[in-house]
XYZ file of C-alpha atoms in Angstrom:
372
model
C 39.872 -20.377 26.859
C 36.545 -18.694 26.091
C 36.829 -14.995 25.093
C 34.439 -12.169 24.462
C 35.615 -9.681 21.945
C 34.814 -7.260 19.183
C 35.305 -7.813 15.433
C 36.288 -4.948 13.266
C 36.067 -5.264 9.668
C 39.407 -4.625 7.694
C 37.513 -1.992 5.811
C 36.138 -0.338 8.867
C 32.439 -0.465 8.019
C 30.751 -2.435 10.795
C 31.591 -4.066 14.076
C 29.818 -6.664 16.289
C 30.427 -8.813 19.407
C 31.422 -12.452 19.242
C 31.801 -15.420 21.729
C 34.473 -17.918 20.797
C 37.792 -19.509 21.847
C 40.343 -16.943 21.201
C 41.369 -15.994 17.890
C 40.514 -19.237 16.202
C 36.923 -18.515 16.614
C 36.978 -16.301 13.405
C 38.164 -16.909 10.106
C 38.846 -14.315 7.454
C 40.382 -10.900 7.122
C 39.287 -9.824 10.461
C 41.031 -8.184 13.470
C 39.962 -9.867 16.694
C 40.544 -7.796 19.799
C 39.799 -9.038 23.174
C 38.990 -6.063 25.406
C 36.481 -4.489 27.399
C 33.451 -2.633 25.712
C 34.251 0.646 27.148
C 37.987 0.665 26.128
C 37.325 -0.355 22.601
C 34.117 1.409 21.563
C 34.955 4.953 22.605
C 37.798 5.561 20.158
C 36.048 4.138 17.243
C 32.573 5.653 17.687
C 33.002 8.482 15.294
C 34.356 6.280 12.424
C 31.814 3.226 12.755
C 28.401 4.076 11.401
C 25.264 2.952 13.248
C 23.554 -0.102 12.197
C 20.208 1.871 12.290
C 21.465 3.896 9.270
C 22.548 0.956 7.217
C 20.795 -1.828 5.322
C 20.845 -5.496 6.544
C 23.897 -5.948 4.176
C 25.783 -2.974 5.494
C 24.982 -0.351 2.886
C 23.841 3.142 3.298
C 19.936 3.541 3.302
C 18.335 4.730 0.094
C 16.575 8.091 0.037
C 13.559 7.740 -0.042
C 13.262 4.500 2.037
C 9.660 4.064 0.889
C 8.988 5.568 -2.520
C 5.649 6.580 -4.318
C 5.029 6.577 -8.018
C 2.985 9.538 -8.823
C -0.472 9.501 -10.475
C 0.791 11.562 -13.469
C 3.317 8.838 -14.424
C 0.620 6.128 -14.660
C -1.536 7.917 -17.027
C 0.016 7.613 -20.242
C 0.429 3.959 -20.417
C 0.089 0.697 -18.527
C 1.953 -0.349 -15.449
C 3.792 -3.718 -15.763
C 5.292 -5.300 -12.586
C 7.833 -8.035 -13.348
C 8.803 -10.905 -10.865
C 12.446 -11.717 -9.906
C 14.548 -11.747 -13.182
C 17.998 -12.649 -11.399
C 19.987 -11.636 -14.522
C 17.773 -13.620 -17.066
C 17.962 -10.873 -19.704
C 16.690 -13.111 -22.727
C 13.667 -14.238 -20.670
C 12.917 -10.624 -19.826
C 12.856 -9.556 -23.398
C 10.606 -12.312 -24.388
C 8.036 -11.477 -21.590
C 8.079 -7.761 -22.474
C 7.590 -8.579 -26.126
C 4.626 -10.844 -25.227
C 3.326 -7.763 -23.174
C 3.787 -5.429 -26.123
C 5.868 -3.167 -23.846
C 6.241 0.388 -25.043
C 9.216 2.065 -23.203
C 7.853 5.577 -24.223
C 4.433 5.002 -22.525
C 4.381 2.040 -20.252
C 5.903 1.904 -16.792
C 8.287 -1.049 -16.050
C 8.533 -2.048 -12.325
C 10.768 -4.886 -10.749
C 10.014 -6.485 -7.334
C 13.576 -6.967 -6.552
C 16.366 -9.441 -7.225
C 17.087 -7.939 -10.556
C 20.680 -9.352 -10.517
C 22.792 -12.327 -9.489
C 22.167 -16.125 -10.366
C 21.384 -15.395 -14.116
C 24.035 -15.006 -16.951
C 23.329 -11.453 -17.905
C 22.833 -9.514 -14.709
C 24.780 -6.454 -16.056
C 22.668 -6.444 -19.278
C 19.275 -6.308 -17.212
C 20.381 -3.283 -15.179
C 21.655 -1.650 -18.326
C 18.201 -2.109 -19.864
C 16.327 -0.962 -16.651
C 18.397 2.311 -16.765
C 17.730 2.899 -20.522
C 13.887 2.392 -20.361
C 13.672 4.350 -17.027
C 12.288 1.458 -15.024
C 11.345 1.444 -11.239
C 11.854 -1.171 -8.804
C 12.370 -2.212 -5.132
C 15.537 -3.516 -3.466
C 15.848 -7.210 -3.185
C 18.374 -8.990 -1.058
C 20.613 -10.085 -4.101
C 20.489 -6.414 -5.182
C 21.692 -5.319 -1.738
C 24.416 -7.806 -1.741
C 25.666 -6.851 -5.103
C 25.651 -3.221 -4.123
C 27.677 -4.040 -1.081
C 30.187 -5.887 -3.116
C 30.450 -2.992 -5.507
C 30.977 -0.403 -2.752
C 33.160 -2.341 -0.375
C 35.255 -4.829 -2.503
C 37.851 -5.229 0.230
C 35.337 -6.459 2.782
C 33.704 -8.822 0.401
C 35.987 -10.352 -2.372
C 34.189 -10.890 -5.521
C 33.726 -14.461 -6.431
C 33.657 -15.980 -10.026
C 29.896 -15.970 -10.137
C 29.876 -12.147 -9.498
C 32.452 -11.357 -12.086
C 29.558 -9.314 -13.895
C 30.092 -6.716 -11.355
C 33.208 -5.558 -13.199
C 30.965 -4.734 -16.245
C 28.908 -2.088 -14.210
C 29.049 1.546 -15.124
C 28.283 4.481 -12.732
C 24.701 4.794 -13.989
C 23.960 1.274 -13.244
C 25.481 1.424 -9.816
C 23.416 4.633 -9.118
C 20.326 2.731 -10.228
C 20.758 -0.007 -7.588
C 21.829 2.393 -4.919
C 18.563 4.335 -5.486
C 16.329 1.295 -5.340
C 13.974 1.889 -2.179
C 12.526 -0.955 0.014
C 8.873 -0.254 -1.095
C 7.131 1.358 -3.828
C 3.488 2.616 -3.553
C 1.470 3.322 -6.672
C -0.619 6.409 -5.989
C -4.244 6.126 -6.776
C -4.222 2.232 -6.879
C -3.918 1.059 -3.244
C -1.041 -1.010 -4.484
C 2.059 -1.686 -2.551
C 5.234 -3.451 -4.061
C 7.840 -5.089 -1.829
C 10.460 -7.674 -2.540
C 9.540 -10.235 0.233
C 6.851 -9.226 2.422
C 5.411 -7.614 5.448
C 4.599 -8.864 9.012
C 0.871 -8.364 9.337
C -0.250 -6.210 12.378
C 2.562 -3.664 11.929
C 2.626 -0.445 10.226
C 5.086 0.390 7.499
C 7.524 2.382 9.562
C 7.450 -0.338 12.222
C 8.563 -3.123 9.792
C 12.145 -4.511 10.130
C 14.217 -3.752 6.830
C 15.360 -7.231 6.810
C 11.830 -8.589 6.652
C 10.980 -6.443 3.618
C 13.392 -8.295 1.477
C 13.743 -11.641 3.262
C 10.305 -12.675 4.817
C 8.538 -15.771 3.571
C 6.537 -17.114 6.321
C 5.136 -15.869 9.660
C 2.978 -17.094 12.652
C -0.543 -15.785 12.560
C -1.220 -13.349 15.380
C -4.878 -14.166 15.723
C -4.524 -17.734 16.428
C -2.652 -20.129 18.750
C -1.067 -22.539 16.168
C 2.747 -22.849 16.046
C 3.183 -23.688 12.631
C 4.269 -20.881 10.248
C 2.287 -19.938 7.140
C 3.038 -17.760 3.945
C 2.682 -14.214 5.206
C 0.554 -13.304 2.044
C -2.103 -15.646 3.286
C -2.581 -13.501 6.375
C -2.225 -10.258 4.883
C -5.650 -8.236 4.776
C -4.616 -4.956 3.341
C -5.776 -2.340 2.944
C -3.291 -2.151 0.158
C -2.831 -4.918 -2.425
C 0.828 -6.138 -2.263
C 2.800 -7.350 -5.156
C 6.076 -9.386 -4.051
C 8.633 -11.939 -5.019
C 11.405 -13.781 -3.282
C 9.481 -17.057 -2.892
C 10.341 -19.161 -6.200
C 9.310 -22.478 -4.136
C 5.670 -21.383 -4.058
C 5.595 -19.965 -7.500
C 2.840 -17.795 -8.449
C 0.713 -16.871 -5.378
C -2.713 -15.605 -5.538
C -4.185 -14.474 -2.276
C -7.023 -11.948 -1.443
C -4.629 -8.944 -0.797
C -1.333 -10.042 -2.093
C 0.178 -11.689 -5.326
C 3.471 -13.297 -5.413
C 5.190 -13.079 -8.774
C 8.403 -15.198 -8.295
C 8.018 -18.086 -10.494
C 11.600 -19.335 -10.599
C 12.921 -18.011 -13.890
C 16.482 -18.585 -12.864
C 15.821 -22.235 -12.089
C 14.480 -22.940 -15.589
C 10.899 -22.093 -14.987
C 8.977 -18.983 -16.111
C 9.194 -15.173 -15.702
C 5.837 -13.676 -14.724
C 4.465 -10.145 -14.909
C 1.257 -8.483 -13.947
C -0.252 -5.619 -16.107
C -2.372 -2.686 -14.504
C -4.300 -0.561 -16.972
C -3.575 3.330 -17.139
C -5.012 5.640 -14.574
C -7.572 8.222 -15.707
C -5.956 11.617 -16.617
C -7.859 13.596 -13.882
C -8.056 12.472 -10.208
C -11.555 11.881 -8.762
C -12.392 14.584 -6.285
C -14.965 13.252 -3.821
C -16.468 16.795 -3.704
C -16.742 17.253 -7.370
C -20.138 16.549 -8.829
C -20.506 13.402 -10.958
C -23.153 12.407 -13.493
C -24.863 9.919 -10.930
C -24.971 12.666 -8.251
C -26.371 15.319 -10.789
C -29.176 12.891 -11.750
C -29.884 12.297 -7.999
C -30.070 15.795 -7.201
C -32.399 16.540 -10.172
C -34.534 13.788 -9.100
C -34.555 14.986 -5.463
C -35.539 18.477 -6.704
C -38.476 17.032 -8.805
C -39.698 15.142 -5.806
C -39.387 18.344 -3.633
C -41.617 20.420 -6.162
C -44.209 17.459 -6.213
C -44.240 17.330 -2.405
C -44.595 21.037 -1.983
C -47.500 21.027 -4.612
C -49.247 18.176 -2.859
C -48.704 19.941 0.526
C -50.290 23.233 -0.584
C -53.255 21.304 -2.213
C -53.968 19.428 0.960
C -53.585 22.459 3.244
C -56.000 24.264 0.931
C -58.601 21.427 1.108
C -58.219 21.201 4.950
C -58.676 24.968 5.461
C -61.521 25.107 3.096
C -63.313 22.226 4.919
C -62.678 23.798 8.262
C -63.896 27.202 7.129
C -67.199 25.589 5.700
C -67.638 23.377 8.771
C -67.660 20.321 6.493
C -64.649 18.612 7.966
C -65.250 14.998 8.914
C -64.618 13.623 12.402
C -61.270 12.254 11.537
C -60.044 15.636 10.579
C -61.486 17.374 13.487
C -59.944 14.961 15.842
C -56.480 14.982 14.097
C -56.742 18.955 14.148
C -57.730 18.857 17.909
C -54.807 16.757 18.734
C -52.263 19.067 16.821
C -51.887 16.724 13.683
C -53.999 18.315 11.088
C -55.644 21.610 9.964
C -54.035 24.524 8.461
C -54.521 26.834 11.409
C -52.814 24.195 13.609
C -53.944 22.550 16.957
C -56.697 24.087 19.044
C -55.913 26.115 22.292
C -57.544 23.193 24.235
C -55.115 20.793 22.773
C -52.202 23.133 23.190
C -53.024 23.280 27.032
C -53.041 19.635 27.201
C -49.638 19.139 25.630
C -46.379 19.484 27.604
C -44.580 22.928 27.421
C -41.976 21.529 24.853
C -44.596 20.261 22.609
C -46.864 23.557 22.582
C -45.596 24.414 19.101
C -47.139 22.866 16.119
C -45.374 19.656 15.436
C -43.706 19.609 11.919
C -42.942 15.825 11.787
C -46.529 14.918 12.378
C -47.689 17.481 9.765
C -45.122 16.221 7.270
C -46.200 12.647 7.796
C -49.783 13.767 7.103
C -48.898 15.525 3.835
C -46.855 12.454 2.642
C -49.777 10.278 3.232
C -52.079 12.667 1.344
C -49.653 12.847 -1.443
C -49.528 9.038 -1.879
C -53.227 8.834 -2.118
C -54.019 7.262 1.370
């Protein structure tokens, strides 16, 4: 007989609806209760956390959810972004040695999936804590954190026995990993899996941030899915992992760094140079702007001198009665002469043009200064 019921985890951490055939529809340490929604939900509302306040694996949300690496922390040395390590401690040490990593100056950032699959996951996390590394949360990191915090709900298997080697500092490091990390001053965004194009960062689903690989383009009618990074247009450049099948991905606004280290392939890193010690203020004067202002001042002085010279010549010619026909016509129409247009020309002009026209005068002065 079909039944609709509620599954309560034995640790009391989450619940969900099911459709099945009695109690045989569920396997494992769960309590299946067939009852109405109203009768079961009300007594447990205070004890069951909301799914909106949990990660997809059932952990508490990190604080902050989207972190920022400050400008000042990127000044002393380089920023090294490493792909999915997956517990490969020896390969990580070889990569950092090839990069000449200096823990006193350089910033080390992981794109997620620091643990699991590899043989030395606990050593990788311990090293990350010692050097003060940064990172974002991957799906394997979240699963490991859930197994650490709720061992009764998810028994540790033999392949996750390394969880017993964790110390409180290492657990705190995993618990503090945000879902995204933005590098201030670089227009760089780091995430484990990816983003859905066309959505703002607050509108992205947390599950997509560490599980997305492909998507359907929103500006076409094709039904085939493509790698999300090929459709990402920015404005930030995204560094991500989680896609070992495609290996190193290079797109216009996204770079994939997961090259399958735990599958016998290579471990990849991207090195960014240090930032300048002072931030660029758009209103602060720079060398190019200073030179341009000096050149503008020189041109203004030369233009003023030429204007005075032309005005003196025109005034002198008008006073002596030696002005030619062209100067007389231009002066009568309001385009020449130091004294401006004649009264007859002013009467012919509309009311809004009775004043001496400065644009025409400036045009005449520019032509005279150019030697025309």
